[in-house]
């Protein structure tokens, strides 16, 4: 399709004339020399406030119980699980960009994979909070772990929640390792360019004494390449687990074979959206135009559109299957979803996840950073709505009409959602200030290989 | 904000102070050591916690009691049957602790002048009982029943140890679920013939063979012994 | 003294230098670059490292152990009737095993990478060399380890000169 | 919230209680003292000196510390805290400590005896069961008997004698009484009045009689707020007599606004009889026609139900009587039967005539005497007297003046009120009643009481009346004192205390003994002496105590049919005004009638402070914690009202604000309000909820008002219901068929099941254990009385969560009774279905639990292991039947010592964050198991009885070993009506249902 679009006019991956020196100087300067901007400080204060709210909610939750949320029977899950799925899905995008496209040899990813990976780590950490806090007795969450206890009782391995536990665990650690190890050479750069001894020591410790020895690079690349492969496998397996959290149940609206691919597509969808939401301002405020330009934005936009189309197909097929199977309960559930008390969630999802992204077919829109930014925001909201819709509108009117009930969020439901956003941005802002936001060594390599020639385009779905 | 090709303006500025290394060799060594130590300590903590869990506090140490009642004396020397005091052990979940009147059946005549018996006499006369310190207490979600264990040939000694050798009563079993399961999974390891349930220091010639036989005799449905519902409600 | 450090501006020079040095019989050499240089490994004639092997081993152990644990806990140690499912529900036991396969692979890989590279090592004689700061920036370096004798050193220095590096600096222990 | 109310410790009193160990009086026991959690609080409350501080509870500890230490994993240390053992001083080894004991005793409802067996755990009454030997119980009970336990332990009960607002003692009162007495001795008791509720207690009756003999000028008045029982009738002279119905013998039953299934005196027995006459397996089923203004439990069971305004029912009866050829039934001017009515009348008349001597027509307590007269006349005409209905001497004790009315004094409350106004009353003794709250507005009792110098109030609570009283005297609870009462059939039984009065209360008879003799005599002695004629020696006495009934004291039932009663005070009973409404309706159909009914869950107010009853979903509406105004769908349309919209009800100049509830099947022009709400002095539970419907009541027509007007206020109020959707959505959850269909093809109700109970499965069958527990629920027998729900609540320590939580959808009932409507909103078919845990063999809940907290045991129980549960709630999401309940917050009250003492020690008290559900009463299974295993024998069928099964008046629930083909439950499951709910999901439920069978009249087919 890209052939049909005048994307050939796109700038090269990195601005011509960039070489190791300039790359090193400019990017490390972002961390080492650039004075802390007031925008950054405001952002930090806001996210600190929200994180504070999250903490208060956390304490109150531990004291009073999950009853502070609007949960009930039949709707025993809602916001917390929606938040969890939403965040872990956002993480997916980062991993896919750094790992998947590394395997696919997409050089333009070099400019974005670092902060995309950071995004992954933070999103997964945030998402990990929810399954635990969501428990009735959070302090016993470790019972999901098969340690040799004096009760001689083990986890119940058939439960998708158990699978999910392992998935999150693996995913968090792997993405952390991949991110950190990949950052070593750049940390070394910062170490060696630190203006003060304190900074030098800080980065010196983090860099673990990286020296760029030929041997270092050899093992480093071996590790990176295989881990990239593993990470891709992980992306798909982890989100399949998340999908199974629902489809293992026999609840109409959950019990669907399409869920794993559906959730993976949704994950990439929201992940790409978040990368854009983070990348576009980052580029602007840190003057990284040389490394992040229209090409990256356009390519990301295309990938988001592509993932979005998969998601839209899933919506369609879900509804189609319901009507085609004419299973009494599935059918009823679909009608409730479309016209029931939570129809607004469904149609909101359609508006934001289906109609919204169709704008990206237009090249001009793709190139307008503002437009792409707004569309991406819309997608993020839409994906949250989708999770809410999937969970609540499947639960609230189940098999036995006498047990039908409604869910209404309480203040704390909203507080935890806002708080999680705050926590995520808190971590990301600190990252942007303290760690290399772009992968310098990869850009150097790219520059060295003449990547600045803009020979390859890539990334088109 | 473009800086010229690697200006040495600030790069590695800290080294201008003549300080060669940012970390001394010594520190470099310590750093590795610390990394190693972290691993070791974490593992150690886990193992320690595990050990603590396996052997809860309070095993084997006798508690201070208002009256230094000696099972050794009453059971070991005088050979009084368990059921003389723990009357309901065969009928009820609770074995029963004797009313003071039971003590007084003998002690209204014997050792009445002993200072250690003062609290007993006093309590008996005033009608306000003293409090024994409890040794065997299960969590409130565990429903243990003495009578069925007695009926199925589990000896007192199996859980309470050689009380006939305890001057002051002490707990010998951890009372953990694991410990319960040890017997519930293979009762034959402990079962006794009915006439030996209350005896101390009894040993079977061939416990396993006997156990297997008793399993059948007592009609013990081993299928359900490890069901959650047997102990938890 | 540890050896002599020659500074280069681009990767081709370094690769050439490495080949020259080895040809000259300098066995104990190290090359440094701010980004992975294609062909440098081969030029240095380094044996391929075993990171992939360790990752495979980690994968097998992780997956195998987890799967075994699932079998042991549900079949041997405490068989419980859960929803009428068979004690060893092998398909349902695959996901955790899979996740652990991936996790252990990566952990093993990270360890293999660090230990193989003798990291962490926050103190190193090279860090004392002013010029070496740019090894993580825009310069590439060749280190000749030479015995602590003036003769050797002078010979090495002369040789390096022939490579026309940007600079040559002594690295002391 | 109440530990502050616990009286200070008094060692002598305590000793006295210990010394007095007659019967089950003593209540401290060894196990109790040694038992941990439950007793610590109890001990602390009763004997602060003896009590040690309750140990820091493990889970409570975790709640706060746990989270912070979770990562350290330390929270898994479950070492129980150090506790102490307190030995007895004197051994009392009558029974093995720790074993529950059951005592036969008698509870009363509206004065009538309800036989009960009460379980005593270590001396604490913890559960009420029915007494199989008692005629009114036959082993079952109603919801109120179950709730009596909570009432006993209610911390809001009056806890001391009060003189005005000053705490006093019984001695003080005795002294005061001697002063008053001196005066009455002189003036023959002039100005002394006693007010009681309906009473059947021979002892109390005798004492009142003695009082009237002693003080000829003293007066005794009776006021029953809850409405009369059907078993009370009148004969020609208006003299009371007892009526005895045989619903089991009747082939065709017609009720005229008579909800006999929830009759206060004999509802349990009537239910049992009625259902035993409707066994489709026997092929013989009675047919029930119900004509009623507002849907009742009885109406729900009817094969044909005709919604008809209460005021028109008499007219309807006349029309029917006409068709049955009953002579001089008076002018039927008022009632103009519509064509539908006509069809109905013809069909019913034909049906009645076709079954000679085996039909039964019953008129409800809210109907005027004339309607009763007509019903009686028709029964006579149909030859039912002597077959399905009989008569006997009166059972209720009545004041002399009620039998021989003096001028303006017929022993009614009205007479008392007027007497008070004119200052005739000097001393009013209220024996267990609350006239200030539960009487008609026009009597203005509170105001009249101002003219009474001495108001003495004996009551369980210091309620609206108690707070006005000069002397409030705490009444001993029925489980705390000796007493006696008679059942609907006259048989007398003795009430023995299971526990010494918690707050030093005294029973009515003990108080009366003071009034008569000037000093308190022991209640036991009084009862013993009263029953001396029947129980001559100790053996007879003990036998009576043991069985719970005094043998052959039942009334002799005669078939003497009394002549038509005349409307008292007039020679002609025909011309009555009960069809004013018809007259007005014919003019404009805006006319409305307002009906007053006791609340189905909390009665007329005496149960307002009972959390279990407040939270019990009321039949059909499923409302909790509130009373509403029931209106018909038509009316709702006309006034554009929705559920919860607040309207102003205007009648007799009074006005009242009430939220409306649209009631399918409500007669178009009837608005029903329930009594018992709007209490101001009920206690923490009952205060300030709902509205007080008495404000619109009048004493001359206490059950209905004909001049109702309603005005929408535009306000709306939140109502907490446990069910929001009453349409089955075409899902065959409740299956039914008609008798004719069933006889033709027994499978008719369940035939369309594709796979039957067990769809194919990939999983291998698990090897069965020694037993396979299962349950069968007969929907044909279930009358939807909800006794199972509350029995379960009592047996399993199920917490009360309060209106707000119910409104959020967090009620905790383990067995709920669903209601569904079918057909049009005006005359719907109503269904009820009890839903406990289905104990699925392929349980969806178990599959998704990550920690093995819900798993199967070898005997097929789907067990919930509370102490393992981490609270993911996935199990609930995956439960198609939604029978799982979650402790979203700390619901179980661990602070109030009374509640601690009330709980069943055999069942864990669930903490916050834990999922819970029906366990088939696992504790009962285990107890029986242990008993049987000790004797190395198999459990007998019926040895394990679940709480819901035991309480069910109609034996709808059967439980047992389904692997034994001879067991009750297996036989039930063998019925062709057997089916499993949502079987197509492959869950293989162990709980199955028997389809409901209706017996409609072919002549009215198209109607139902």
Coordinates of N, CA, C and O in Angstrom, one line a residue, chain D residues 890-981:
Chain D
X890 N -15.0 -6.3 55.8 CA -15.1 -7.1 57.0 C -16.6 -7.1 57.4 O -17.0 -6.2 58.1
X891 N -17.3 -8.1 57.0 CA -18.7 -8.2 57.3 C -19.0 -8.8 58.6 O -19.9 -8.3 59.4
X892 N -18.3 -9.9 58.9 CA -18.5 -10.6 60.2 C -18.2 -9.6 61.4 O -17.1 -9.1 61.4
X893 N -19.1 -9.4 62.3 CA -18.9 -8.5 63.4 C -18.1 -9.3 64.5 O -18.6 -10.2 65.2
X894 N -16.8 -9.0 64.6 CA -15.9 -9.7 65.5 C -15.8 -8.9 66.8 O -15.1 -9.3 67.7
X895 N -16.5 -7.8 66.9 CA -16.3 -7.0 68.1 C -17.4 -7.3 69.1 O -17.2 -7.3 70.3
X896 N -18.7 -7.5 68.6 CA -19.8 -7.6 69.6 C -19.8 -9.0 70.2 O -20.0 -10.0 69.5
X897 N -19.6 -9.0 71.5 CA -19.5 -10.3 72.2 C -20.7 -11.2 72.0 O -20.6 -12.4 71.8
X898 N -21.9 -10.5 72.0 CA -23.1 -11.3 71.9 C -23.1 -12.1 70.6 O -23.5 -13.3 70.5
X899 N -22.7 -11.5 69.5 CA -22.7 -12.2 68.2 C -21.6 -13.3 68.2 O -21.8 -14.4 67.7
X900 N -20.5 -13.0 68.9 CA -19.5 -14.1 69.0 C -20.1 -15.3 69.7 O -19.9 -16.4 69.2
X901 N -20.9 -15.0 70.7 CA -21.5 -16.2 71.5 C -22.6 -16.9 70.6 O -22.8 -18.0 70.8
X902 N -23.2 -16.1 69.7 CA -24.3 -16.7 69.0 C -23.9 -17.6 67.9 O -24.6 -18.5 67.5
X903 N -22.6 -17.5 67.5 CA -22.2 -18.2 66.2 C -22.1 -19.7 66.4 O -21.8 -20.2 67.5
X904 N -22.2 -20.4 65.3 CA -22.1 -21.8 65.3 C -20.6 -22.2 65.4 O -19.8 -21.9 64.4
X905 N -20.1 -22.8 66.5 CA -18.7 -23.0 66.6 C -18.1 -24.0 65.6 O -16.9 -24.1 65.4
X906 N -19.0 -24.7 64.9 CA -18.6 -25.7 64.0 C -18.3 -25.1 62.6 O -17.9 -25.8 61.7
X907 N -18.5 -23.8 62.4 CA -18.3 -23.1 61.1 C -17.4 -22.0 61.3 O -17.5 -21.1 62.1
X908 N -16.4 -21.9 60.4 CA -15.4 -20.8 60.4 C -16.1 -19.5 60.2 O -17.1 -19.4 59.4
X909 N -15.7 -18.4 60.9 CA -16.2 -17.1 60.6 C -15.3 -16.5 59.5 O -14.1 -16.3 59.7
X910 N -15.9 -16.2 58.4 CA -15.1 -15.7 57.3 C -14.7 -14.3 57.5 O -15.5 -13.4 57.9
X911 N -13.4 -14.0 57.1 CA -12.9 -12.6 57.2 C -13.0 -11.9 55.8 O -13.3 -12.6 54.8
X912 N -12.7 -10.7 55.8 CA -12.7 -9.9 54.6 C -11.8 -10.5 53.5 O -10.7 -11.1 53.9
X913 N -12.2 -10.4 52.3 CA -11.3 -10.8 51.2 C -11.4 -12.3 50.9 O -10.6 -12.8 50.2
X914 N -12.4 -12.9 51.4 CA -12.5 -14.4 51.2 C -13.8 -14.7 50.5 O -14.9 -14.1 50.8
X915 N -13.8 -15.6 49.6 CA -15.0 -16.1 48.9 C -15.6 -17.2 49.7 O -15.0 -17.9 50.4
X916 N -17.0 -17.2 49.8 CA -17.7 -18.2 50.5 C -18.9 -18.7 49.7 O -19.3 -18.0 48.8
X917 N -19.5 -19.8 50.1 CA -20.6 -20.3 49.4 C -21.2 -21.5 50.2 O -20.6 -22.0 51.1
X918 N -22.3 -21.9 49.7 CA -23.0 -23.1 50.3 C -22.0 -24.3 50.3 O -21.3 -24.5 49.3
X919 N -22.0 -25.0 51.4 CA -21.1 -26.2 51.5 C -21.9 -27.5 51.7 O -21.3 -28.5 52.2
X920 N -23.2 -27.5 51.5 CA -24.1 -28.6 51.9 C -23.9 -28.8 53.4 O -24.0 -30.0 53.9
X921 N -23.7 -27.8 54.1 CA -23.5 -27.9 55.6 C -22.5 -28.9 55.9 O -22.7 -29.9 56.7
X922 N -21.3 -28.7 55.4 CA -20.2 -29.6 55.6 C -20.0 -30.0 57.0 O -19.7 -31.1 57.4
X923 N -20.2 -29.0 57.9 CA -20.0 -29.3 59.4 C -21.0 -30.4 59.8 O -20.6 -31.3 60.6
X924 N -22.2 -30.4 59.3 CA -23.1 -31.5 59.7 C -22.7 -32.8 59.1 O -22.8 -33.9 59.8
X925 N -22.2 -32.8 57.9 CA -21.7 -34.0 57.3 C -20.6 -34.6 58.1 O -20.6 -35.7 58.5
X926 N -19.6 -33.7 58.4 CA -18.4 -34.2 59.2 C -18.8 -34.7 60.5 O -18.3 -35.8 61.0
X927 N -19.7 -34.0 61.2 CA -20.1 -34.5 62.6 C -20.7 -35.9 62.5 O -20.3 -36.8 63.2
X928 N -21.6 -36.0 61.5 CA -22.3 -37.3 61.4 C -21.2 -38.4 60.9 O -21.2 -39.5 61.4
X929 N -20.3 -38.0 60.0 CA -19.3 -38.9 59.6 C -18.5 -39.4 60.7 O -18.3 -40.6 60.9
X930 N -18.1 -38.5 61.6 CA -17.2 -38.9 62.7 C -18.0 -39.8 63.6 O -17.5 -40.9 64.0
X931 N -19.3 -39.5 63.9 CA -20.1 -40.3 64.7 C -20.2 -41.7 64.2 O -19.9 -42.7 64.8
X932 N -20.4 -41.8 62.8 CA -20.6 -43.1 62.2 C -19.2 -43.8 62.2 O -19.1 -45.0 62.5
X933 N -18.2 -43.1 61.8 CA -16.8 -43.7 61.7 C -16.4 -44.3 63.0 O -15.7 -45.3 63.1
X934 N -16.7 -43.6 64.1 CA -16.3 -44.1 65.4 C -16.9 -45.5 65.6 O -16.3 -46.4 66.2
X935 N -18.1 -45.7 65.1 CA -18.7 -47.0 65.2 C -18.4 -47.9 64.0 O -19.1 -48.9 63.9
X936 N -17.6 -47.4 63.1 CA -17.2 -48.1 61.9 C -18.4 -48.6 61.2 O -18.5 -49.8 60.8
X937 N -19.4 -47.8 61.0 CA -20.6 -48.1 60.3 C -20.8 -47.1 59.2 O -20.3 -46.0 59.2
X938 N -21.7 -47.5 58.2 CA -22.0 -46.5 57.2 C -23.0 -45.5 57.7 O -23.8 -45.8 58.6
X939 N -23.0 -44.3 57.1 CA -24.0 -43.3 57.5 C -25.3 -43.7 57.0 O -25.4 -44.2 55.9
X940 N -26.3 -43.6 57.8 CA -27.7 -43.9 57.4 C -28.3 -42.8 56.6 O -27.9 -41.6 56.7
X941 N -29.2 -43.2 55.7 CA -29.9 -42.2 54.9 C -30.6 -41.3 55.9 O -31.3 -41.8 56.8
X942 N -30.5 -40.0 55.7 CA -31.2 -39.1 56.6 C -30.5 -38.7 57.8 O -30.9 -38.0 58.7
X943 N -29.3 -39.3 58.0 CA -28.5 -39.0 59.2 C -27.9 -37.6 59.1 O -27.8 -36.9 60.0
X944 N -27.6 -37.2 57.8 CA -27.2 -35.9 57.6 C -28.3 -35.1 57.0 O -28.9 -35.4 56.0
X945 N -28.7 -34.0 57.7 CA -29.8 -33.1 57.2 C -29.2 -31.7 57.2 O -28.7 -31.2 58.1
X946 N -29.3 -31.1 56.0 CA -28.8 -29.8 55.9 C -29.8 -28.8 56.5 O -30.9 -29.1 56.7
X947 N -29.3 -27.6 56.8 CA -30.1 -26.6 57.5 C -31.3 -26.3 56.7 O -32.5 -26.2 57.2
X948 N -31.1 -26.1 55.4 CA -32.2 -25.7 54.5 C -33.2 -26.8 54.4 O -34.5 -26.6 54.4
X949 N -32.7 -28.1 54.4 CA -33.6 -29.2 54.3 C -34.5 -29.3 55.5 O -35.7 -29.5 55.5
X950 N -33.8 -29.2 56.7 CA -34.5 -29.4 57.9 C -35.6 -28.4 58.1 O -36.7 -28.7 58.6
X951 N -35.4 -27.1 57.7 CA -36.4 -26.1 58.0 C -37.5 -26.1 57.0 O -38.6 -25.5 57.3
X952 N -37.4 -26.7 55.9 CA -38.4 -26.6 54.8 C -39.7 -27.2 55.2 O -39.8 -28.4 55.5
X953 N -40.8 -26.3 55.3 CA -42.1 -26.8 55.7 C -42.7 -27.8 54.8 O -43.4 -28.7 55.2
X954 N -42.3 -27.8 53.5 CA -42.9 -28.7 52.6 C -42.0 -29.8 52.1 O -42.3 -30.5 51.1
X955 N -40.8 -30.0 52.8 CA -39.9 -31.0 52.4 C -39.5 -30.9 50.9 O -39.3 -32.0 50.3
X956 N -39.3 -29.7 50.4 CA -39.0 -29.6 49.0 C -37.6 -30.0 48.8 O -37.2 -30.4 47.7
X957 N -36.7 -29.9 49.8 CA -35.3 -30.1 49.7 C -35.0 -31.5 50.2 O -35.3 -31.8 51.4
X958 N -34.3 -32.3 49.4 CA -33.9 -33.6 49.9 C -32.4 -33.7 49.7 O -31.9 -33.3 48.6
X959 N -31.7 -34.3 50.6 CA -30.2 -34.4 50.6 C -29.8 -35.8 51.0 O -30.4 -36.4 51.9
X960 N -28.7 -36.2 50.4 CA -28.2 -37.5 50.8 C -27.2 -38.1 49.9 O -26.6 -37.4 49.0
X961 N -27.0 -39.4 50.0 CA -26.0 -40.1 49.2 C -26.6 -40.6 47.9 O -27.4 -41.5 47.9
X962 N -26.2 -40.0 46.8 CA -26.8 -40.4 45.5 C -26.2 -41.7 44.9 O -26.7 -42.2 44.0
X963 N -25.2 -42.2 45.6 CA -24.6 -43.4 45.1 C -25.4 -44.6 45.7 O -25.3 -45.7 45.3
X964 N -26.3 -44.3 46.7 CA -27.1 -45.3 47.3 C -28.5 -45.2 46.7 O -29.2 -44.2 46.9
X965 N -28.9 -46.1 45.9 CA -30.1 -46.0 45.1 C -31.3 -45.9 46.0 O -32.4 -45.5 45.5
X966 N -31.2 -46.4 47.2 CA -32.4 -46.4 48.1 C -32.6 -45.1 48.9 O -33.6 -44.9 49.5
X967 N -31.6 -44.2 48.7 CA -31.7 -43.0 49.6 C -32.8 -42.1 49.0 O -33.2 -42.2 47.9
X968 N -33.4 -41.3 50.0 CA -34.4 -40.4 49.6 C -34.1 -39.6 48.4 O -34.8 -39.5 47.4
X969 N -32.8 -39.0 48.4 CA -32.5 -38.1 47.3 C -32.4 -38.9 46.0 O -32.8 -38.4 44.9
X970 N -31.9 -40.1 46.0 CA -31.8 -40.9 44.8 C -33.1 -41.1 44.2 O -33.4 -41.0 43.0
X971 N -34.1 -41.5 45.1 CA -35.4 -41.7 44.6 C -36.0 -40.5 44.0 O -36.6 -40.5 42.9
X972 N -35.7 -39.3 44.6 CA -36.2 -38.1 44.1 C -35.6 -37.8 42.7 O -36.3 -37.5 41.7
X973 N -34.3 -38.1 42.6 CA -33.6 -37.8 41.3 C -34.1 -38.8 40.2 O -33.9 -38.5 39.1
X974 N -34.7 -39.9 40.7 CA -35.1 -40.9 39.7 C -36.4 -40.4 39.1 O -36.9 -41.0 38.1
X975 N -37.1 -39.4 39.6 CA -38.3 -38.9 39.1 C -38.2 -38.4 37.7 O -37.2 -37.8 37.3
X976 N -39.2 -38.6 36.8 CA -39.2 -38.1 35.5 C -39.1 -36.6 35.4 O -38.8 -36.0 34.4
X977 N -39.4 -35.9 36.6 CA -39.4 -34.5 36.6 C -38.0 -33.9 36.8 O -37.8 -32.7 36.9
X978 N -37.0 -34.9 37.1 CA -35.7 -34.4 37.5 C -35.0 -33.7 36.3 O -35.0 -34.2 35.2
X979 N -34.3 -32.6 36.6 CA -33.5 -31.9 35.6 C -32.4 -31.1 36.3 O -32.5 -30.8 37.5
X980 N -31.3 -30.8 35.6 CA -30.3 -30.0 36.2 C -30.3 -28.6 35.5 O -30.5 -28.5 34.3
X981 N -30.1 -27.6 36.3 CA -30.1 -26.3 35.7 C -28.9 -26.1 34.9 O -27.8 -26.4 35.2

